[in-house]
PDB file of C-alpha atoms in Angstrom:
ATOM      1  CA  UNK A  16       9.757-157.635  33.086  1.00  0.00           C
ATOM      2  CA  UNK A  17      12.988-155.916  32.033  1.00  0.00           C
ATOM      3  CA  UNK A  18      15.834-156.130  34.363  1.00  0.00           C
ATOM      4  CA  UNK A  19      18.111-153.050  33.951  1.00  0.00           C
ATOM      5  CA  UNK A  20      21.816-153.582  33.576  1.00  0.00           C
ATOM      6  CA  UNK A  21      23.906-151.815  35.908  1.00  0.00           C
ATOM      7  CA  UNK A  22      26.208-150.199  33.295  1.00  0.00           C
ATOM      8  CA  UNK A  23      23.145-148.942  31.370  1.00  0.00           C
ATOM      9  CA  UNK A  24      21.645-147.515  34.555  1.00  0.00           C
ATOM     10  CA  UNK A  25      24.802-145.821  35.657  1.00  0.00           C
ATOM     11  CA  UNK A  26      25.161-144.230  32.165  1.00  0.00           C
ATOM     12  CA  UNK A  27      21.646-142.864  32.350  1.00  0.00           C
ATOM     13  CA  UNK A  28      22.162-141.524  35.788  1.00  0.00           C
ATOM     14  CA  UNK A  29      25.427-139.905  34.862  1.00  0.00           C
ATOM     15  CA  UNK A  30      24.018-138.337  31.954  1.00  0.00           C
ATOM     16  CA  UNK A  31      24.246-134.443  31.801  1.00  0.00           C
ATOM     17  CA  UNK A  32      20.790-134.355  30.661  1.00  0.00           C
ATOM     18  CA  UNK A  33      18.427-134.312  33.741  1.00  0.00           C
ATOM     19  CA  UNK A  34      16.089-137.251  33.971  1.00  0.00           C
ATOM     20  CA  UNK A  35      12.676-137.691  35.515  1.00  0.00           C
ATOM     21  CA  UNK A  36      12.907-140.793  37.608  1.00  0.00           C
ATOM     22  CA  UNK A  37       9.978-142.566  39.163  1.00  0.00           C
ATOM     23  CA  UNK A  38      10.219-145.329  41.770  1.00  0.00           C
ATOM     24  CA  UNK A  39       7.262-147.616  42.028  1.00  0.00           C
ATOM     25  CA  UNK A  40       5.703-149.080  45.072  1.00  0.00           C
ATOM     26  CA  UNK A  41       3.530-152.262  44.925  1.00  0.00           C
ATOM     27  CA  UNK A  42       0.341-150.409  46.349  1.00  0.00           C
ATOM     28  CA  UNK A  43       0.365-147.874  43.522  1.00  0.00           C
ATOM     29  CA  UNK A  44       0.751-150.665  40.909  1.00  0.00           C
ATOM     30  CA  UNK A  45      -2.459-152.309  42.506  1.00  0.00           C
ATOM     31  CA  UNK A  46      -4.240-149.006  42.274  1.00  0.00           C
ATOM     32  CA  UNK A  47      -3.300-148.298  38.712  1.00  0.00           C
ATOM     33  CA  UNK A  48      -4.454-151.794  37.817  1.00  0.00           C
ATOM     34  CA  UNK A  49      -7.784-151.350  39.391  1.00  0.00           C
ATOM     35  CA  UNK A  50      -8.492-148.075  37.373  1.00  0.00           C
ATOM     36  CA  UNK A  51      -6.880-149.313  34.220  1.00  0.00           C
ATOM     37  CA  UNK A  52     -10.135-149.498  32.183  1.00  0.00           C
ATOM     38  CA  UNK A  53     -10.940-145.922  33.334  1.00  0.00           C
ATOM     39  CA  UNK A  54      -7.952-143.968  32.442  1.00  0.00           C
ATOM     40  CA  UNK A  55      -5.094-143.628  29.872  1.00  0.00           C
ATOM     41  CA  UNK A  56      -2.367-143.738  32.462  1.00  0.00           C
ATOM     42  CA  UNK A  57       0.345-144.029  29.832  1.00  0.00           C
ATOM     43  CA  UNK A  58      -0.108-140.288  29.180  1.00  0.00           C
ATOM     44  CA  UNK A  59       1.217-139.777  32.646  1.00  0.00           C
ATOM     45  CA  UNK A  60       3.690-142.493  32.925  1.00  0.00           C
ATOM     46  CA  UNK A  61       5.492-141.823  29.833  1.00  0.00           C
ATOM     47  CA  UNK A  62       6.424-138.418  31.186  1.00  0.00           C
ATOM     48  CA  UNK A  63       9.198-140.147  33.092  1.00  0.00           C
ATOM     49  CA  UNK A  64      12.419-141.087  31.449  1.00  0.00           C
ATOM     50  CA  UNK A  65      13.001-143.877  33.936  1.00  0.00           C
ATOM     51  CA  UNK A  66      10.726-146.013  35.961  1.00  0.00           C
ATOM     52  CA  UNK A  67      12.167-148.320  38.663  1.00  0.00           C
ATOM     53  CA  UNK A  68      10.931-151.114  40.839  1.00  0.00           C
ATOM     54  CA  UNK A  69      13.202-152.487  43.444  1.00  0.00           C
ATOM     55  CA  UNK A  70      13.391-156.119  43.428  1.00  0.00           C
ATOM     56  CA  UNK A  71      12.152-156.528  46.912  1.00  0.00           C
ATOM     57  CA  UNK A  72       9.095-154.615  45.790  1.00  0.00           C
ATOM     58  CA  UNK A  73       8.779-156.718  42.678  1.00  0.00           C
ATOM     59  CA  UNK A  74       8.747-159.904  44.794  1.00  0.00           C
ATOM     60  CA  UNK A  75       5.406-158.470  46.315  1.00  0.00           C
ATOM     61  CA  UNK A  76       4.099-157.505  42.888  1.00  0.00           C
ATOM     62  CA  UNK A  77       4.589-160.990  41.676  1.00  0.00           C
ATOM     63  CA  UNK A  78       2.298-162.516  44.443  1.00  0.00           C
ATOM     64  CA  UNK A  79      -0.528-161.380  41.989  1.00  0.00           C
ATOM     65  CA  UNK A  80      -0.580-162.509  38.400  1.00  0.00           C
ATOM     66  CA  UNK A  81      -2.837-159.759  37.630  1.00  0.00           C
ATOM     67  CA  UNK A  82      -0.370-157.091  38.714  1.00  0.00           C
ATOM     68  CA  UNK A  83       2.505-158.807  36.778  1.00  0.00           C
ATOM     69  CA  UNK A  84       0.472-159.001  33.758  1.00  0.00           C
ATOM     70  CA  UNK A  85      -0.526-155.356  34.096  1.00  0.00           C
ATOM     71  CA  UNK A  86       3.074-154.250  34.119  1.00  0.00           C
ATOM     72  CA  UNK A  87       3.935-156.434  31.185  1.00  0.00           C
ATOM     73  CA  UNK A  88       1.063-154.758  29.220  1.00  0.00           C
ATOM     74  CA  UNK A  89       2.425-151.289  30.074  1.00  0.00           C
ATOM     75  CA  UNK A  90       5.579-152.243  28.327  1.00  0.00           C
ATOM     76  CA  UNK A  91       3.460-152.497  25.122  1.00  0.00           C
ATOM     77  CA  UNK A  92       2.479-148.900  25.595  1.00  0.00           C
ATOM     78  CA  UNK A  93       5.954-147.397  25.383  1.00  0.00           C
ATOM     79  CA  UNK A  94       6.224-147.335  29.219  1.00  0.00           C
ATOM     80  CA  UNK A  95       9.582-148.400  30.061  1.00  0.00           C
ATOM     81  CA  UNK A  96       9.756-150.028  33.660  1.00  0.00           C
ATOM     82  CA  UNK A  97      12.924-151.648  34.921  1.00  0.00           C
ATOM     83  CA  UNK A  98      13.420-154.023  37.948  1.00  0.00           C
ATOM     84  CA  UNK A  99      16.562-153.183  39.882  1.00  0.00           C
ATOM     85  CA  UNK A 100      18.135-155.559  42.219  1.00  0.00           C
ATOM     86  CA  UNK A 101      19.281-154.450  45.511  1.00  0.00           C
ATOM     87  CA  UNK A 102      22.461-156.142  45.044  1.00  0.00           C
ATOM     88  CA  UNK A 103      23.735-153.686  42.544  1.00  0.00           C
ATOM     89  CA  UNK A 104      23.184-150.751  45.032  1.00  0.00           C
ATOM     90  CA  UNK A 105      26.811-151.060  45.890  1.00  0.00           C
ATOM     91  CA  UNK A 106      27.935-150.550  42.257  1.00  0.00           C
ATOM     92  CA  UNK A 107      25.399-147.794  41.670  1.00  0.00           C
ATOM     93  CA  UNK A 108      26.821-145.773  44.545  1.00  0.00           C
ATOM     94  CA  UNK A 109      30.399-146.560  43.412  1.00  0.00           C
ATOM     95  CA  UNK A 110      31.315-148.678  46.112  1.00  0.00           C
ATOM     96  CA  UNK A 111      30.651-146.064  48.834  1.00  0.00           C
ATOM     97  CA  UNK A 112      29.500-148.977  51.184  1.00  0.00           C
ATOM     98  CA  UNK A 113      29.620-146.918  54.334  1.00  0.00           C
ATOM     99  CA  UNK A 114      27.161-144.591  52.787  1.00  0.00           C
ATOM    100  CA  UNK A 115      24.958-147.524  51.672  1.00  0.00           C
ATOM    101  CA  UNK A 116      24.896-148.773  55.135  1.00  0.00           C
ATOM    102  CA  UNK A 117      24.019-145.503  56.537  1.00  0.00           C
ATOM    103  CA  UNK A 118      21.162-145.078  53.953  1.00  0.00           C
ATOM    104  CA  UNK A 119      19.821-148.503  55.250  1.00  0.00           C
ATOM    105  CA  UNK A 120      20.243-147.628  58.887  1.00  0.00           C
ATOM    106  CA  UNK A 121      18.583-144.154  58.646  1.00  0.00           C
ATOM    107  CA  UNK A 122      15.888-145.436  56.408  1.00  0.00           C
ATOM    108  CA  UNK A 123      14.770-148.103  58.975  1.00  0.00           C
ATOM    109  CA  UNK A 124      15.544-145.949  62.049  1.00  0.00           C
ATOM    110  CA  UNK A 125      11.729-145.665  62.969  1.00  0.00           C
ATOM    111  CA  UNK A 126      11.611-149.594  62.986  1.00  0.00           C
ATOM    112  CA  UNK A 127      12.985-150.099  66.449  1.00  0.00           C
ATOM    113  CA  UNK A 128      13.496-153.878  66.338  1.00  0.00           C
ATOM    114  CA  UNK A 129      15.094-153.867  62.814  1.00  0.00           C
ATOM    115  CA  UNK A 130      17.340-151.085  63.764  1.00  0.00           C
ATOM    116  CA  UNK A 131      18.348-153.069  66.842  1.00  0.00           C
ATOM    117  CA  UNK A 132      18.835-156.072  64.519  1.00  0.00           C
ATOM    118  CA  UNK A 133      21.227-154.168  62.093  1.00  0.00           C
ATOM    119  CA  UNK A 134      23.217-152.715  64.880  1.00  0.00           C
ATOM    120  CA  UNK A 135      23.661-155.996  66.765  1.00  0.00           C
ATOM    121  CA  UNK A 136      24.079-158.430  63.837  1.00  0.00           C
ATOM    122  CA  UNK A 137      25.686-156.341  61.140  1.00  0.00           C
ATOM    123  CA  UNK A 138      27.517-153.307  62.703  1.00  0.00           C
ATOM    124  CA  UNK A 139      28.573-155.264  65.812  1.00  0.00           C
ATOM    125  CA  UNK A 140      30.255-152.213  67.530  1.00  0.00           C
ATOM    126  CA  UNK A 141      33.060-152.261  64.929  1.00  0.00           C
ATOM    127  CA  UNK A 142      34.066-149.527  62.508  1.00  0.00           C
ATOM    128  CA  UNK A 143      31.838-149.386  59.477  1.00  0.00           C
ATOM    129  CA  UNK A 144      34.808-149.704  57.070  1.00  0.00           C
ATOM    130  CA  UNK A 145      35.250-153.155  58.620  1.00  0.00           C
ATOM    131  CA  UNK A 146      31.728-154.478  57.956  1.00  0.00           C
ATOM    132  CA  UNK A 147      31.190-157.699  55.966  1.00  0.00           C
ATOM    133  CA  UNK A 148      30.711-157.524  52.308  1.00  0.00           C
ATOM    134  CA  UNK A 149      27.608-155.756  51.346  1.00  0.00           C
ATOM    135  CA  UNK A 150      25.893-158.732  49.703  1.00  0.00           C
ATOM    136  CA  UNK A 151      26.423-160.787  52.827  1.00  0.00           C
ATOM    137  CA  UNK A 152      24.810-158.345  55.211  1.00  0.00           C
ATOM    138  CA  UNK A 153      22.179-157.376  52.877  1.00  0.00           C
ATOM    139  CA  UNK A 154      21.000-160.898  52.691  1.00  0.00           C
ATOM    140  CA  UNK A 155      21.143-161.321  56.444  1.00  0.00           C
ATOM    141  CA  UNK A 156      19.094-158.133  56.800  1.00  0.00           C
ATOM    142  CA  UNK A 157      16.578-159.274  54.364  1.00  0.00           C
ATOM    143  CA  UNK A 158      16.375-162.888  55.498  1.00  0.00           C
ATOM    144  CA  UNK A 159      16.462-162.336  59.373  1.00  0.00           C
ATOM    145  CA  UNK A 160      16.035-158.625  60.004  1.00  0.00           C
ATOM    146  CA  UNK A 161      12.361-158.045  58.794  1.00  0.00           C
ATOM    147  CA  UNK A 162       9.302-159.638  60.263  1.00  0.00           C
ATOM    148  CA  UNK A 163       8.058-162.418  57.981  1.00  0.00           C
ATOM    149  CA  UNK A 164       4.621-163.800  57.021  1.00  0.00           C
ATOM    150  CA  UNK A 165       4.103-166.960  54.866  1.00  0.00           C
ATOM    151  CA  UNK A 166       1.718-166.398  52.029  1.00  0.00           C
ATOM    152  CA  UNK A 167      -0.503-169.082  50.308  1.00  0.00           C
ATOM    153  CA  UNK A 168       2.049-169.284  47.448  1.00  0.00           C
ATOM    154  CA  UNK A 169       4.670-170.190  49.909  1.00  0.00           C
ATOM    155  CA  UNK A 170       6.680-166.961  49.703  1.00  0.00           C
ATOM    156  CA  UNK A 171       7.673-165.351  52.971  1.00  0.00           C
ATOM    157  CA  UNK A 172       6.463-161.622  52.815  1.00  0.00           C
ATOM    158  CA  UNK A 173       8.873-159.281  54.506  1.00  0.00           C
ATOM    159  CA  UNK A 174       7.150-156.331  56.318  1.00  0.00           C
ATOM    160  CA  UNK A 175       8.505-152.984  55.305  1.00  0.00           C
ATOM    161  CA  UNK A 176      11.383-154.518  53.201  1.00  0.00           C
ATOM    162  CA  UNK A 177       9.901-152.974  49.969  1.00  0.00           C
ATOM    163  CA  UNK A 178       9.545-149.443  51.492  1.00  0.00           C
ATOM    164  CA  UNK A 179      13.014-149.579  52.950  1.00  0.00           C
ATOM    165  CA  UNK A 180      14.478-150.546  49.511  1.00  0.00           C
ATOM    166  CA  UNK A 181      12.639-147.699  47.981  1.00  0.00           C
ATOM    167  CA  UNK A 182      13.948-145.236  50.475  1.00  0.00           C
ATOM    168  CA  UNK A 183      17.619-146.324  50.074  1.00  0.00           C
ATOM    169  CA  UNK A 184      17.271-146.250  46.247  1.00  0.00           C
ATOM    170  CA  UNK A 185      15.827-142.756  46.398  1.00  0.00           C
ATOM    171  CA  UNK A 186      18.491-141.438  48.828  1.00  0.00           C
ATOM    172  CA  UNK A 187      21.293-143.183  46.836  1.00  0.00           C
ATOM    173  CA  UNK A 188      20.276-141.197  43.608  1.00  0.00           C
ATOM    174  CA  UNK A 189      19.546-138.096  45.538  1.00  0.00           C
ATOM    175  CA  UNK A 190      23.069-137.896  47.024  1.00  0.00           C
ATOM    176  CA  UNK A 191      25.314-139.709  44.474  1.00  0.00           C
ATOM    177  CA  UNK A 192      23.962-138.082  41.364  1.00  0.00           C
ATOM    178  CA  UNK A 193      23.037-134.662  42.681  1.00  0.00           C
ATOM    179  CA  UNK A 194      25.012-132.839  40.090  1.00  0.00           C
ATOM    180  CA  UNK A 195      23.043-134.303  37.293  1.00  0.00           C
ATOM    181  CA  UNK A 196      19.771-132.363  38.402  1.00  0.00           C
ATOM    182  CA  UNK A 197      17.496-135.473  38.266  1.00  0.00           C
ATOM    183  CA  UNK A 198      14.101-135.281  39.661  1.00  0.00           C
ATOM    184  CA  UNK A 199      13.098-138.259  41.987  1.00  0.00           C
ATOM    185  CA  UNK A 200       9.580-139.134  42.560  1.00  0.00           C
ATOM    186  CA  UNK A 201       8.372-141.894  44.799  1.00  0.00           C
ATOM    187  CA  UNK A 202       5.045-143.319  43.536  1.00  0.00           C
ATOM    188  CA  UNK A 203       3.651-144.826  46.688  1.00  0.00           C
ATOM    189  CA  UNK A 204       0.418-144.625  48.775  1.00  0.00           C
ATOM    190  CA  UNK A 205       2.181-146.035  51.834  1.00  0.00           C
ATOM    191  CA  UNK A 206       2.722-143.303  54.565  1.00  0.00           C
ATOM    192  CA  UNK A 207       5.584-145.459  56.021  1.00  0.00           C
ATOM    193  CA  UNK A 208       7.483-144.797  52.765  1.00  0.00           C
ATOM    194  CA  UNK A 209       7.149-141.109  53.055  1.00  0.00           C
ATOM    195  CA  UNK A 210       8.022-141.217  56.887  1.00  0.00           C
ATOM    196  CA  UNK A 211      11.121-143.397  56.150  1.00  0.00           C
ATOM    197  CA  UNK A 212      12.593-141.089  53.661  1.00  0.00           C
ATOM    198  CA  UNK A 213      11.864-138.026  55.612  1.00  0.00           C
ATOM    199  CA  UNK A 214      13.158-139.305  58.773  1.00  0.00           C
ATOM    200  CA  UNK A 215      16.302-140.635  57.035  1.00  0.00           C
ATOM    201  CA  UNK A 216      16.969-137.132  55.498  1.00  0.00           C
ATOM    202  CA  UNK A 217      16.789-135.625  58.916  1.00  0.00           C
ATOM    203  CA  UNK A 218      19.277-138.112  60.240  1.00  0.00           C
ATOM    204  CA  UNK A 219      21.504-137.600  57.272  1.00  0.00           C
ATOM    205  CA  UNK A 220      21.714-133.713  57.716  1.00  0.00           C
ATOM    206  CA  UNK A 221      23.076-134.232  61.181  1.00  0.00           C
ATOM    207  CA  UNK A 222      25.609-136.879  60.271  1.00  0.00           C
ATOM    208  CA  UNK A 223      29.055-135.213  59.782  1.00  0.00           C
ATOM    209  CA  UNK A 224      29.719-137.572  56.756  1.00  0.00           C
ATOM    210  CA  UNK A 225      26.892-135.866  54.887  1.00  0.00           C
ATOM    211  CA  UNK A 226      26.443-132.448  56.406  1.00  0.00           C
ATOM    212  CA  UNK A 227      28.373-130.596  53.755  1.00  0.00           C
ATOM    213  CA  UNK A 228      26.822-132.480  50.978  1.00  0.00           C
ATOM    214  CA  UNK A 229      23.976-131.435  48.745  1.00  0.00           C
ATOM    215  CA  UNK A 230      21.239-133.694  47.653  1.00  0.00           C
ATOM    216  CA  UNK A 231      18.356-133.705  45.342  1.00  0.00           C
ATOM    217  CA  UNK A 232      14.751-133.192  46.380  1.00  0.00           C
ATOM    218  CA  UNK A 233      12.819-136.496  46.676  1.00  0.00           C
ATOM    219  CA  UNK A 234       9.101-135.793  45.998  1.00  0.00           C
ATOM    220  CA  UNK A 235       6.205-138.087  46.464  1.00  0.00           C
ATOM    221  CA  UNK A 236       3.059-139.088  44.243  1.00  0.00           C
ATOM    222  CA  UNK A 237       0.388-140.736  46.406  1.00  0.00           C
ATOM    223  CA  UNK A 238      -2.752-142.259  44.739  1.00  0.00           C
ATOM    224  CA  UNK A 239      -4.383-138.922  45.653  1.00  0.00           C
ATOM    225  CA  UNK A 240      -1.833-137.087  43.649  1.00  0.00           C
ATOM    226  CA  UNK A 241      -2.323-139.310  40.721  1.00  0.00           C
ATOM    227  CA  UNK A 242      -6.127-138.928  40.757  1.00  0.00           C
ATOM    228  CA  UNK A 243      -5.616-135.148  40.894  1.00  0.00           C
ATOM    229  CA  UNK A 244      -3.138-135.433  37.859  1.00  0.00           C
ATOM    230  CA  UNK A 245      -5.657-137.451  35.944  1.00  0.00           C
ATOM    231  CA  UNK A 246      -8.498-135.130  36.652  1.00  0.00           C
ATOM    232  CA  UNK A 247      -6.503-131.892  35.676  1.00  0.00           C
ATOM    233  CA  UNK A 248      -4.955-133.574  32.537  1.00  0.00           C
ATOM    234  CA  UNK A 249      -8.267-135.101  31.535  1.00  0.00           C
ATOM    235  CA  UNK A 250      -6.753-138.603  31.467  1.00  0.00           C
ATOM    236  CA  UNK A 251     -10.215-140.368  31.851  1.00  0.00           C
ATOM    237  CA  UNK A 252     -11.390-142.667  28.968  1.00  0.00           C
ATOM    238  CA  UNK A 253     -14.583-141.543  27.051  1.00  0.00           C
ATOM    239  CA  UNK A 254     -17.635-141.825  29.030  1.00  0.00           C
ATOM    240  CA  UNK A 255     -15.864-141.892  32.327  1.00  0.00           C
ATOM    241  CA  UNK A 256     -15.796-139.312  35.140  1.00  0.00           C
ATOM    242  CA  UNK A 257     -13.868-138.729  38.244  1.00  0.00           C
ATOM    243  CA  UNK A 258     -16.368-140.446  40.507  1.00  0.00           C
ATOM    244  CA  UNK A 259     -15.551-143.823  38.794  1.00  0.00           C
ATOM    245  CA  UNK A 260     -12.069-143.422  40.006  1.00  0.00           C
ATOM    246  CA  UNK A 261     -12.905-142.074  43.475  1.00  0.00           C
ATOM    247  CA  UNK A 262     -14.577-145.309  44.176  1.00  0.00           C
ATOM    248  CA  UNK A 263     -11.099-146.951  44.388  1.00  0.00           C
ATOM    249  CA  UNK A 264      -9.612-144.269  46.620  1.00  0.00           C
ATOM    250  CA  UNK A 265      -8.760-144.873  50.243  1.00  0.00           C
ATOM    251  CA  UNK A 266     -10.228-142.451  52.692  1.00  0.00           C
ATOM    252  CA  UNK A 267      -7.089-141.733  54.551  1.00  0.00           C
ATOM    253  CA  UNK A 268      -5.079-139.153  56.267  1.00  0.00           C
ATOM    254  CA  UNK A 269      -3.705-136.773  53.649  1.00  0.00           C
ATOM    255  CA  UNK A 270      -1.008-134.072  54.072  1.00  0.00           C
ATOM    256  CA  UNK A 271      -1.907-131.063  51.957  1.00  0.00           C
ATOM    257  CA  UNK A 272      -1.904-127.277  51.704  1.00  0.00           C
ATOM    258  CA  UNK A 273      -4.591-124.686  50.581  1.00  0.00           C
ATOM    259  CA  UNK A 274      -4.606-121.022  50.661  1.00  0.00           C
ATOM    260  CA  UNK A 275      -6.540-119.204  53.431  1.00  0.00           C
ATOM    261  CA  UNK A 276      -8.745-116.263  52.811  1.00  0.00           C
ATOM    262  CA  UNK A 277      -5.941-113.755  53.395  1.00  0.00           C
ATOM    263  CA  UNK A 278      -3.708-115.706  50.872  1.00  0.00           C
ATOM    264  CA  UNK A 279      -1.589-117.343  53.521  1.00  0.00           C
ATOM    265  CA  UNK A 280      -1.002-120.953  53.129  1.00  0.00           C
ATOM    266  CA  UNK A 281      -2.877-123.558  55.584  1.00  0.00           C
ATOM    267  CA  UNK A 282      -1.085-126.867  56.138  1.00  0.00           C
ATOM    268  CA  UNK A 283      -3.594-129.813  56.825  1.00  0.00           C
ATOM    269  CA  UNK A 284      -2.912-133.339  57.851  1.00  0.00           C
ATOM    270  CA  UNK A 285      -6.247-134.877  58.291  1.00  0.00           C
ATOM    271  CA  UNK A 286      -8.518-137.895  57.018  1.00  0.00           C
ATOM    272  CA  UNK A 287     -10.044-136.295  53.735  1.00  0.00           C
ATOM    273  CA  UNK A 288     -13.316-137.883  52.851  1.00  0.00           C
ATOM    274  CA  UNK A 289     -14.060-138.732  49.168  1.00  0.00           C
ATOM    275  CA  UNK A 290     -16.543-135.806  49.028  1.00  0.00           C
ATOM    276  CA  UNK A 291     -14.196-133.249  50.440  1.00  0.00           C
ATOM    277  CA  UNK A 292     -11.371-134.584  48.120  1.00  0.00           C
ATOM    278  CA  UNK A 293     -13.611-134.130  45.044  1.00  0.00           C
ATOM    279  CA  UNK A 294     -14.605-130.624  46.273  1.00  0.00           C
ATOM    280  CA  UNK A 295     -10.830-129.586  46.583  1.00  0.00           C
ATOM    281  CA  UNK A 296      -9.885-130.877  43.127  1.00  0.00           C
ATOM    282  CA  UNK A 297     -11.303-127.624  41.696  1.00  0.00           C
ATOM    283  CA  UNK A 298      -9.343-125.345  44.165  1.00  0.00           C
ATOM    284  CA  UNK A 299      -6.175-124.167  42.316  1.00  0.00           C
ATOM    285  CA  UNK A 300      -4.538-123.801  45.679  1.00  0.00           C
ATOM    286  CA  UNK A 301      -5.143-127.457  46.894  1.00  0.00           C
ATOM    287  CA  UNK A 302      -1.580-129.034  46.857  1.00  0.00           C
ATOM    288  CA  UNK A 303      -1.328-132.657  47.989  1.00  0.00           C
ATOM    289  CA  UNK A 304       2.025-133.398  49.889  1.00  0.00           C
ATOM    290  CA  UNK A 305       1.244-136.917  50.695  1.00  0.00           C
TER     291      UNK A 305
END
């Protein structure tokens, strides 16, 4: 995989030409691998100017040789995907380390034990300007803050670490590069990722440090959104139909809107069966939020 150099990334994000930026989660990569033989996914992914995978997420990707090979194969189809190490977030945010700390803190706010850890072991009741160096407390957070599970390959998987890294990266680009008018899309099927970012945004608008600052919208593309995009853009390979892809769909809680009979908008947040999902695909007012 390609590891993007920090200077190149800053140059891209600082460009006056708006970029379409996608940030990948491991679960979406797994889904795309499962349906790879059924679709031409490059027709969708090549619409992005920049596709990023935080390193904490990539560590999960590498637990499967199949997923790793799938990403390598995408590179041969003119889909540029880059690994971004969390250690360069500080340089990416132009050394606004207090901002960076708050992006981490507010992203993991819903995780009570991890929030307590970061307050107790990193903040330590001292002014945020006096925190230890970023790379020091980042390592402490990853090594000791997240619950760990040892896998068969010997790696210790850190629960929620990847989702938090995605959240921080999205917020960082949203606030730091707002004037560049980039679009930021999180490609994830994990509701936690959605909740972490939404929760962090609510905390940030109430924080005096960010109250007067503008930020770019962060949108989300769940697997259901991808299925709908494949369906509407006819990205299925010859001889395949939507039912082939639906067999890989999780019947999960979906947040969506549809138009009511009086043209008002109904908001829904419910488990959507595969049958009802397919039925809604032909409704032009069916819009998936997550």
